[in-house]
PDB file of C-alpha atoms in Angstrom:
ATOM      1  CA  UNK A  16     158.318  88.558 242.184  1.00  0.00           C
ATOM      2  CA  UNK A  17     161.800  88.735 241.657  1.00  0.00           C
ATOM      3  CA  UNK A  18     163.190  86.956 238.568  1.00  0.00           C
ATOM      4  CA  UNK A  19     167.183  86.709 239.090  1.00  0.00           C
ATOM      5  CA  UNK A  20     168.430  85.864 242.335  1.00  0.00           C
ATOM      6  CA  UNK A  21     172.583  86.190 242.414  1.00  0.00           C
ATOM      7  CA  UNK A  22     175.108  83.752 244.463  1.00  0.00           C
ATOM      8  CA  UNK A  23     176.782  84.310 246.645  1.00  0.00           C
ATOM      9  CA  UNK A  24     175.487  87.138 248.236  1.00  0.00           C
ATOM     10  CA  UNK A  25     178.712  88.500 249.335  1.00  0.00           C
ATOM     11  CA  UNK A  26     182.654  87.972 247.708  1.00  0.00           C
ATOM     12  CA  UNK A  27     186.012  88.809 249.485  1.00  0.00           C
ATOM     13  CA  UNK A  28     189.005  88.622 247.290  1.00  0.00           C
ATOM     14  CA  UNK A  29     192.719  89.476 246.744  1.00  0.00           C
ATOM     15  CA  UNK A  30     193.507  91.704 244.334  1.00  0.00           C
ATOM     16  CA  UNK A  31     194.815  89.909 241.485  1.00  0.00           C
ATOM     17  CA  UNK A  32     192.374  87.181 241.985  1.00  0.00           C
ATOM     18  CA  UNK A  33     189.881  85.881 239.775  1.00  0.00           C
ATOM     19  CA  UNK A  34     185.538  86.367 240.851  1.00  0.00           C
ATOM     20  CA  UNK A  35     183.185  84.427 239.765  1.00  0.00           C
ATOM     21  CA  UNK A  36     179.280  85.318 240.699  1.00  0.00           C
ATOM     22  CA  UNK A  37     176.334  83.552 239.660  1.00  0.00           C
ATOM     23  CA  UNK A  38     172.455  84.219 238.588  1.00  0.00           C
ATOM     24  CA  UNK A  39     169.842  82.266 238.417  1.00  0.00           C
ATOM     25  CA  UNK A  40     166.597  83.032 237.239  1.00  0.00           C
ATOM     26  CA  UNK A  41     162.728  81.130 236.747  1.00  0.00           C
ATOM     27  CA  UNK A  42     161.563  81.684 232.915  1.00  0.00           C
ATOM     28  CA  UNK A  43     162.325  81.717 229.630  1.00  0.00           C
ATOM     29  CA  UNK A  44     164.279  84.893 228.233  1.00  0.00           C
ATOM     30  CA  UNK A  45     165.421  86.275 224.999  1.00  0.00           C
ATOM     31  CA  UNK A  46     168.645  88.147 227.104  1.00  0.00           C
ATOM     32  CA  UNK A  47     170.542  88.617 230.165  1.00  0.00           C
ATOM     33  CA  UNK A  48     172.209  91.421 231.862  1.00  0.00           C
ATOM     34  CA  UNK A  49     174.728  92.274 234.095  1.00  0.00           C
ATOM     35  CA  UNK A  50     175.106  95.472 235.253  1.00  0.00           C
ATOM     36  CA  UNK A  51     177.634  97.258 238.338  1.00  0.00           C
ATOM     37  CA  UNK A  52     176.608  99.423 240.635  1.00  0.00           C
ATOM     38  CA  UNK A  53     179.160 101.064 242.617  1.00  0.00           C
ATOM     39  CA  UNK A  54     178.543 102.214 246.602  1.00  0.00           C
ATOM     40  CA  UNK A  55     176.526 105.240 246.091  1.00  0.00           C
ATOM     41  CA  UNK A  56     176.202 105.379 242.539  1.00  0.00           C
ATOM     42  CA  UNK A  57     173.607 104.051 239.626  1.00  0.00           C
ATOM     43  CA  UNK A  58     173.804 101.125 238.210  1.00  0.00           C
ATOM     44  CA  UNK A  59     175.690 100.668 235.315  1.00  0.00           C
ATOM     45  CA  UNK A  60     175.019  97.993 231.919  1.00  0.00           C
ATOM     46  CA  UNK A  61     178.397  95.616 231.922  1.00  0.00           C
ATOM     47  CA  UNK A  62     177.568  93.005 229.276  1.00  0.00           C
ATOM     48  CA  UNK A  63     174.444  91.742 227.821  1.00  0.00           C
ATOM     49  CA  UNK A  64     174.502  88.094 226.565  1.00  0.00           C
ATOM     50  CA  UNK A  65     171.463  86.719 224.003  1.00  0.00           C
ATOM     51  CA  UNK A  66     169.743  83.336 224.537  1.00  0.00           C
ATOM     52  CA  UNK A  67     171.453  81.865 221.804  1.00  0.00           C
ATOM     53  CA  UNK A  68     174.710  82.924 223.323  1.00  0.00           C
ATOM     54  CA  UNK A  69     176.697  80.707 225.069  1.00  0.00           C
ATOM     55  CA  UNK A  70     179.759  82.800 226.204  1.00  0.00           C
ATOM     56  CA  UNK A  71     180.608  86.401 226.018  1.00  0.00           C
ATOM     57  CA  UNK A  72     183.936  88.553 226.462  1.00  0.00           C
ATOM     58  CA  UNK A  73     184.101  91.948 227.429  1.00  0.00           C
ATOM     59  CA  UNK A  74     187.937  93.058 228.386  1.00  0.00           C
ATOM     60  CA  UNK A  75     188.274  91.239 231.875  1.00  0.00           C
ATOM     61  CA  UNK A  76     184.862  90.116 231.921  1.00  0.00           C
ATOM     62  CA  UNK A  77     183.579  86.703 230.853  1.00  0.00           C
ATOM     63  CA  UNK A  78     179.549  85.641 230.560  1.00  0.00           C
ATOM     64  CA  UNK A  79     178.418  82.463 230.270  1.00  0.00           C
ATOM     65  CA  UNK A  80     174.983  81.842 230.107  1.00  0.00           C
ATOM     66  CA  UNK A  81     172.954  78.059 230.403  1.00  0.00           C
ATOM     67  CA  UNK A  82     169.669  78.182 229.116  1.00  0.00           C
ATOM     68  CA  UNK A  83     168.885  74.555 229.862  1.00  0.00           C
ATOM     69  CA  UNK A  84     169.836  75.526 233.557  1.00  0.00           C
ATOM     70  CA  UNK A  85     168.298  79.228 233.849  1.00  0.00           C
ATOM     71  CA  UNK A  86     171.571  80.546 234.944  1.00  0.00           C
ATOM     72  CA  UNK A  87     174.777  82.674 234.192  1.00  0.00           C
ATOM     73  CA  UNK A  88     177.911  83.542 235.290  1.00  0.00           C
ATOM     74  CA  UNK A  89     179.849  86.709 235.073  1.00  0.00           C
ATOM     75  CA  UNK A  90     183.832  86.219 235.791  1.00  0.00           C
ATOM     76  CA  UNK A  91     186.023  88.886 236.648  1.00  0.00           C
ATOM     77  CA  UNK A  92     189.734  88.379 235.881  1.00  0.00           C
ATOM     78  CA  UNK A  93     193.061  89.572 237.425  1.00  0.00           C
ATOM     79  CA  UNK A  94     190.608  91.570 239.999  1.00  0.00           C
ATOM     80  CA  UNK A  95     191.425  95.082 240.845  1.00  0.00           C
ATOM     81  CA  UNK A  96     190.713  97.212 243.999  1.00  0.00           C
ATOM     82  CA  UNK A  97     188.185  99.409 241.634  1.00  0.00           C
ATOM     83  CA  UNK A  98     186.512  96.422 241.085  1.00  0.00           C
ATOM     84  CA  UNK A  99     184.691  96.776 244.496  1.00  0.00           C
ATOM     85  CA  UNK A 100     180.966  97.093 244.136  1.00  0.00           C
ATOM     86  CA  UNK A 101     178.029  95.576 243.389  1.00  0.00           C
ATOM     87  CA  UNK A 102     177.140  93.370 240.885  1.00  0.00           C
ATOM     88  CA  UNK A 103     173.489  92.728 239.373  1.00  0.00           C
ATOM     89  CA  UNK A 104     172.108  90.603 236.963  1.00  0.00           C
ATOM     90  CA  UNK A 105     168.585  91.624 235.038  1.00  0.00           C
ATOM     91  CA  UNK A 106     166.282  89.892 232.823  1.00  0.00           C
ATOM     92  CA  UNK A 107     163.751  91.029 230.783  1.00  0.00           C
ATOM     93  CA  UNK A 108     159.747  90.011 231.446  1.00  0.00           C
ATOM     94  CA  UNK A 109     157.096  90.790 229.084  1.00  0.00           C
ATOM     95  CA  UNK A 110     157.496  91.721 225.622  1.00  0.00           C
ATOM     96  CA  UNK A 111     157.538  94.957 223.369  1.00  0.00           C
ATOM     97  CA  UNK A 112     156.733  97.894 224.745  1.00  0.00           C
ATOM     98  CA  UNK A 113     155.333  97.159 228.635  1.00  0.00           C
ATOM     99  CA  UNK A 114     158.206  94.710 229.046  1.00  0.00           C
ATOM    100  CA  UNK A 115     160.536  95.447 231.507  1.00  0.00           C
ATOM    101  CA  UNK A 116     163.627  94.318 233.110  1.00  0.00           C
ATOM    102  CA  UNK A 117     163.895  92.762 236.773  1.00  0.00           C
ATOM    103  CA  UNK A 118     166.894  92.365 238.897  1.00  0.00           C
ATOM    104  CA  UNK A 119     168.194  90.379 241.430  1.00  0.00           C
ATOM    105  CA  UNK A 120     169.260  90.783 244.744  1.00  0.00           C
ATOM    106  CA  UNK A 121     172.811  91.167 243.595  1.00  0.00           C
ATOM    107  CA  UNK A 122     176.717  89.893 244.758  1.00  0.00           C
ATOM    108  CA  UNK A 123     178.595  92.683 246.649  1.00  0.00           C
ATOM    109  CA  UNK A 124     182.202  92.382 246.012  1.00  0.00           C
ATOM    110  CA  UNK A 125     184.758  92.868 247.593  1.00  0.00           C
ATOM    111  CA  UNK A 126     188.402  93.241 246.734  1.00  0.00           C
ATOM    112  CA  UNK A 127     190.912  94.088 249.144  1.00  0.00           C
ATOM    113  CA  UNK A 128     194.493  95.698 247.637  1.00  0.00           C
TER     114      UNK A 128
ATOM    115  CA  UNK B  12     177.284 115.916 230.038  1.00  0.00           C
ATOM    116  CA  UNK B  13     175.117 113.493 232.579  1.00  0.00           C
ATOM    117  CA  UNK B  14     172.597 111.183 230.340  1.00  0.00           C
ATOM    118  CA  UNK B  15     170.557 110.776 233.109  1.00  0.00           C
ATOM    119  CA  UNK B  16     170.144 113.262 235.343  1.00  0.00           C
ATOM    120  CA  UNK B  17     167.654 113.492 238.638  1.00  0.00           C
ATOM    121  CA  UNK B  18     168.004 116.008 241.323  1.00  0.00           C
ATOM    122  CA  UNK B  19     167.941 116.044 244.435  1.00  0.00           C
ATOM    123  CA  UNK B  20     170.320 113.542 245.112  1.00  0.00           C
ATOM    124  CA  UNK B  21     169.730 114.063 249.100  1.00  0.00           C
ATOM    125  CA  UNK B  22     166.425 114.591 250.713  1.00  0.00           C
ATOM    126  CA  UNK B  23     165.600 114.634 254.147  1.00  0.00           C
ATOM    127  CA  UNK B  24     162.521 115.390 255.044  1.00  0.00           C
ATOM    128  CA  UNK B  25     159.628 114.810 257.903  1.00  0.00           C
ATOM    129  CA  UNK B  26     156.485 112.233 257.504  1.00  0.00           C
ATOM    130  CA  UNK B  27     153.454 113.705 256.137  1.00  0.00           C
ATOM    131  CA  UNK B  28     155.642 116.162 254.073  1.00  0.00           C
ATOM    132  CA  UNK B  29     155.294 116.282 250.084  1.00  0.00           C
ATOM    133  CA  UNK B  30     158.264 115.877 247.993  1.00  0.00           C
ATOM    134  CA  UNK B  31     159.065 115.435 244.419  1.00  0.00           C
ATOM    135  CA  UNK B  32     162.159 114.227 242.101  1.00  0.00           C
ATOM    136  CA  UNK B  33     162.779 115.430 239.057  1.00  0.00           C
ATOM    137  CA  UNK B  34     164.318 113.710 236.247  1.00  0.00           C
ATOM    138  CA  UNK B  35     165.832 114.246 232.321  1.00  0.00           C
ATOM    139  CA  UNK B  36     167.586 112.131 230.056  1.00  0.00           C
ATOM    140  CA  UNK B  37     169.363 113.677 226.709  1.00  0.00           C
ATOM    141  CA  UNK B  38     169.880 110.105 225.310  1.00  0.00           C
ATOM    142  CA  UNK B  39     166.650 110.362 222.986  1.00  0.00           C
ATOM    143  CA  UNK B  40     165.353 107.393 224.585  1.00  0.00           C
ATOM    144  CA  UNK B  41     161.383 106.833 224.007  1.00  0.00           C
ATOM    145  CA  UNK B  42     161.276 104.848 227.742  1.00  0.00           C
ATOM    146  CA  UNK B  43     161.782 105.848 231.216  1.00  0.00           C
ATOM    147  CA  UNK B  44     161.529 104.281 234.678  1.00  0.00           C
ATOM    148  CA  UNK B  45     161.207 104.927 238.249  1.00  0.00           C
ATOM    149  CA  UNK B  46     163.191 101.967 240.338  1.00  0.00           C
ATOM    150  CA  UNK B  47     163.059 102.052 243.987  1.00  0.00           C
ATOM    151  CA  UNK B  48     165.978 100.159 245.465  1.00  0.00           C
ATOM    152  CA  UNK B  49     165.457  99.549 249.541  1.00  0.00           C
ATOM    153  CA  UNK B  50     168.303  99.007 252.048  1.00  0.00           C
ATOM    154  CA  UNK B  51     169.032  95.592 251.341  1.00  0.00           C
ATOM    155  CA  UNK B  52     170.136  96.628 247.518  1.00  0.00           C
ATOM    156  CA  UNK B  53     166.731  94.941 246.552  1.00  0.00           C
ATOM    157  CA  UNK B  54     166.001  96.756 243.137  1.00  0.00           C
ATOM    158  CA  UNK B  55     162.380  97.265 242.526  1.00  0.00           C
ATOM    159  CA  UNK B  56     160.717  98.807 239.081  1.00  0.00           C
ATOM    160  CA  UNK B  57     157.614 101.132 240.244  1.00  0.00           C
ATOM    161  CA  UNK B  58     156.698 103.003 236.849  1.00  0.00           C
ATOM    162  CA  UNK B  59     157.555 102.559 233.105  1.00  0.00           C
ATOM    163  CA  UNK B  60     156.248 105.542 230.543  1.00  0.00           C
ATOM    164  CA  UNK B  61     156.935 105.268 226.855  1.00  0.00           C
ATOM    165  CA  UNK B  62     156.550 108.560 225.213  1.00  0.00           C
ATOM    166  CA  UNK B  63     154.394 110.058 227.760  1.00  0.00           C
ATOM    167  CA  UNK B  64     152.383 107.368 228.632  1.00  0.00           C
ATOM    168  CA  UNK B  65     151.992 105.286 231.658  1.00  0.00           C
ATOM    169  CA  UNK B  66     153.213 101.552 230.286  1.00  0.00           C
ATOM    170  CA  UNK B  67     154.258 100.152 233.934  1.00  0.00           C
ATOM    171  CA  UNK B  68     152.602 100.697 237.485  1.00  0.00           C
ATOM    172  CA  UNK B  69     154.036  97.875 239.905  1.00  0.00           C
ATOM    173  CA  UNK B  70     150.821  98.379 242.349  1.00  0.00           C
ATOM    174  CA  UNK B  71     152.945 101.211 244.212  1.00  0.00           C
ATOM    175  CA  UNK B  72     151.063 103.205 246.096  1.00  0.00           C
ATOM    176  CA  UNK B  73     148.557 105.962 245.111  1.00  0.00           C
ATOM    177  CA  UNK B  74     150.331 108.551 247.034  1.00  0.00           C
ATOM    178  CA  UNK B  75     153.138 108.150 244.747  1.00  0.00           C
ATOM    179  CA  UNK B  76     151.951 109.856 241.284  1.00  0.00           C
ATOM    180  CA  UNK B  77     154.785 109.993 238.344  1.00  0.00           C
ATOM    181  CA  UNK B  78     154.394 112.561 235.383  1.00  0.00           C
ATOM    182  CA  UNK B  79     156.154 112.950 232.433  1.00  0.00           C
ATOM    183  CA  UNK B  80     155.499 116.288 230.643  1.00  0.00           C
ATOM    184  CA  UNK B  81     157.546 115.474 227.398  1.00  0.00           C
ATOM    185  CA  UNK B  82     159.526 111.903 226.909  1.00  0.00           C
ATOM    186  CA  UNK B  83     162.686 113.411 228.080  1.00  0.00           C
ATOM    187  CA  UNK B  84     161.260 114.125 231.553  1.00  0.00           C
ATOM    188  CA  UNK B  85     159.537 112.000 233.941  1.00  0.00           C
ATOM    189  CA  UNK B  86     159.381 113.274 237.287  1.00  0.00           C
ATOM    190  CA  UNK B  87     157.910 111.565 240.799  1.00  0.00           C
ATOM    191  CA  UNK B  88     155.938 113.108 243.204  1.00  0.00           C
ATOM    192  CA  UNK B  89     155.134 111.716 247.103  1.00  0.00           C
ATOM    193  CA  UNK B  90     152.678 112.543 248.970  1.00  0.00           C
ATOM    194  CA  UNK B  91     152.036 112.081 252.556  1.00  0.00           C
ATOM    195  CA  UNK B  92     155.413 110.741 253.015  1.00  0.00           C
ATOM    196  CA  UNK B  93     155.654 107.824 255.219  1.00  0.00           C
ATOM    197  CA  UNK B  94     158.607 106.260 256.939  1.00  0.00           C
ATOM    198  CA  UNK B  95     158.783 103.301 254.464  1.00  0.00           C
ATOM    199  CA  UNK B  96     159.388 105.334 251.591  1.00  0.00           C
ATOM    200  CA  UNK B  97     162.770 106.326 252.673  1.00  0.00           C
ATOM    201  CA  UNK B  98     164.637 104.495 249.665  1.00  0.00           C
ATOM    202  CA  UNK B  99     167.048 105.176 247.301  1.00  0.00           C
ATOM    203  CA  UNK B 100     164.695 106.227 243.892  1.00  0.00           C
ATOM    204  CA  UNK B 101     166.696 105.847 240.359  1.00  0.00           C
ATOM    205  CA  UNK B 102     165.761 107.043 237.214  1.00  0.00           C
ATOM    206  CA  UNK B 103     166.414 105.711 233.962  1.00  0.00           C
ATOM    207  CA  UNK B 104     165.594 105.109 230.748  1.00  0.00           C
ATOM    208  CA  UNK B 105     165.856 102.820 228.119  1.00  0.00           C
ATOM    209  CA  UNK B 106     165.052 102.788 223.708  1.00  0.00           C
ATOM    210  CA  UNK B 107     161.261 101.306 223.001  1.00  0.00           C
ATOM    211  CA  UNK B 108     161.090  98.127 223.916  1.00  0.00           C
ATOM    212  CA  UNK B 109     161.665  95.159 226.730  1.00  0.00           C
ATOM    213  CA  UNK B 110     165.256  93.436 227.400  1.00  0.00           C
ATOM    214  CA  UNK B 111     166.876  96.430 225.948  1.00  0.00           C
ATOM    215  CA  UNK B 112     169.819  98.154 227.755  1.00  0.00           C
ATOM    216  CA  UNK B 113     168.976 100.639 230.993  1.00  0.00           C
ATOM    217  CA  UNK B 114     171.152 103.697 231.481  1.00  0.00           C
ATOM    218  CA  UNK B 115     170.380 104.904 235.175  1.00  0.00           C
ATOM    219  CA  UNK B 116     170.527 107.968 236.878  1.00  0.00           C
ATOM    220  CA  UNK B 117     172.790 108.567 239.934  1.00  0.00           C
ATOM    221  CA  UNK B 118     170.184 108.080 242.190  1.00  0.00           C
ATOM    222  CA  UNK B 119     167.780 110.228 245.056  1.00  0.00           C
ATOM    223  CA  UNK B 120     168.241 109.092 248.405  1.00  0.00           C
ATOM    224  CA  UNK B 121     165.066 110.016 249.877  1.00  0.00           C
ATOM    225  CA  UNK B 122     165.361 110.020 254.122  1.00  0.00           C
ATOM    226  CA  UNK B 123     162.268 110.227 255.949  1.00  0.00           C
ATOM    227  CA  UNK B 124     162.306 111.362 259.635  1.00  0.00           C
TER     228      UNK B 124
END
């Protein structure tokens, strides 16, 4: 079953503008991921924020994560055409070696020039 | 040089057919996957194998039958394709354990007519 599930779906923007794109996800979890996949491409690791974390900076990118809610948010500032793809977030399920890490359905963003 | 590397990126090819995927990482990592991500961006794990050996089988099918001849190779083979399996099949791979970091291959988009 799937363990993140992103909102919203789908993001139109403005260059220059700010996205904001939010996971949720059902149990407990020692980290969460974000990664970017752009249109035809793998999917590449962005950020990756501990439980004990409560905010994360990575150039224009900004994680918070809510434990006590089961959710995070990556933000995207001063958004740039190349920004355009989309964006996952992945949690991890099990522990040691047969864990392995689930995604969600993902936000597919958009940002026009 | 390419971490992850899988080849072919393009298949077509008719039901019933045989096909396989072939895949090598140079990161030294001890764990790699097989994801299967369907049209809707859904991004599903199918196999994990740490060092050779079969950690992770979601339930996929029988006809689909990875092997890994060394840790820096795991390849997929399909048999009997059907027209559900057209997908698009990553590769990746990942150090020992769960909730660590994914690198991913560029993806094999697998078309069956």
């Amino acid at each position: 079953s799937q363990q993140g599930e992103e909102d919203p779906q789908a993001l139109s923007i403005q260059e220059g503008e700010n996205a904001t794109m939010n996971c949720s996800y059902k149990t407990s979890i020692n980290n969460l991921q974000w990664y970017r996949q752009n249109s035809g491409r793998g999917l590449v690791h962005l950020i990756l924020i501990r439980s004990n974390e409560r905010e994360k900076h990575s150039g224009r990118l900004r994680v918070t994560l809510d434990t006590s809610k089961k959710s995070s948010s990556l933000l995207i500032t001063a958004s740039r055409a190349a920004d355009t793809a989309s964006y996952f977030c992945a949690t991890p399920r099990g522990s040691g070696n047969t864990g392995k890490l689930i995604f969600g359905q993902g936000t597919t963003l958009q940002v026009k020039p | 040089d390419t971490a992850v590397s899988q080849t072919p990126k393009y298949l077509v090819t008719q039901m019933g057919n045989d096909k396989s995927i072939k895949c090598e990482q140079n990161l030294g990592h001890d764990t790699m996957y097989w994801y299967k991500q369907d049209s809707k961006k859904f991004l599903k794990i199918m196999f994990s194998y740490n060092n050779k050996e079969l950690i992770i089988n979601e339930t996929v099918p029988n006809r689909f039958s990875p092997k890994s001849p060394d840790k820096a190779h795991l390849n997929l083979h399909i048999n009997s394709l059907e027209l559900g399996d057209s997908a698009v099949y990553f590769c990746a791979s990942s150090p020992l354990g769960a909730g660590n970091t994914i690198y991913f291959g560029e993806g094999s988009w697998l078309t069956v007519v």
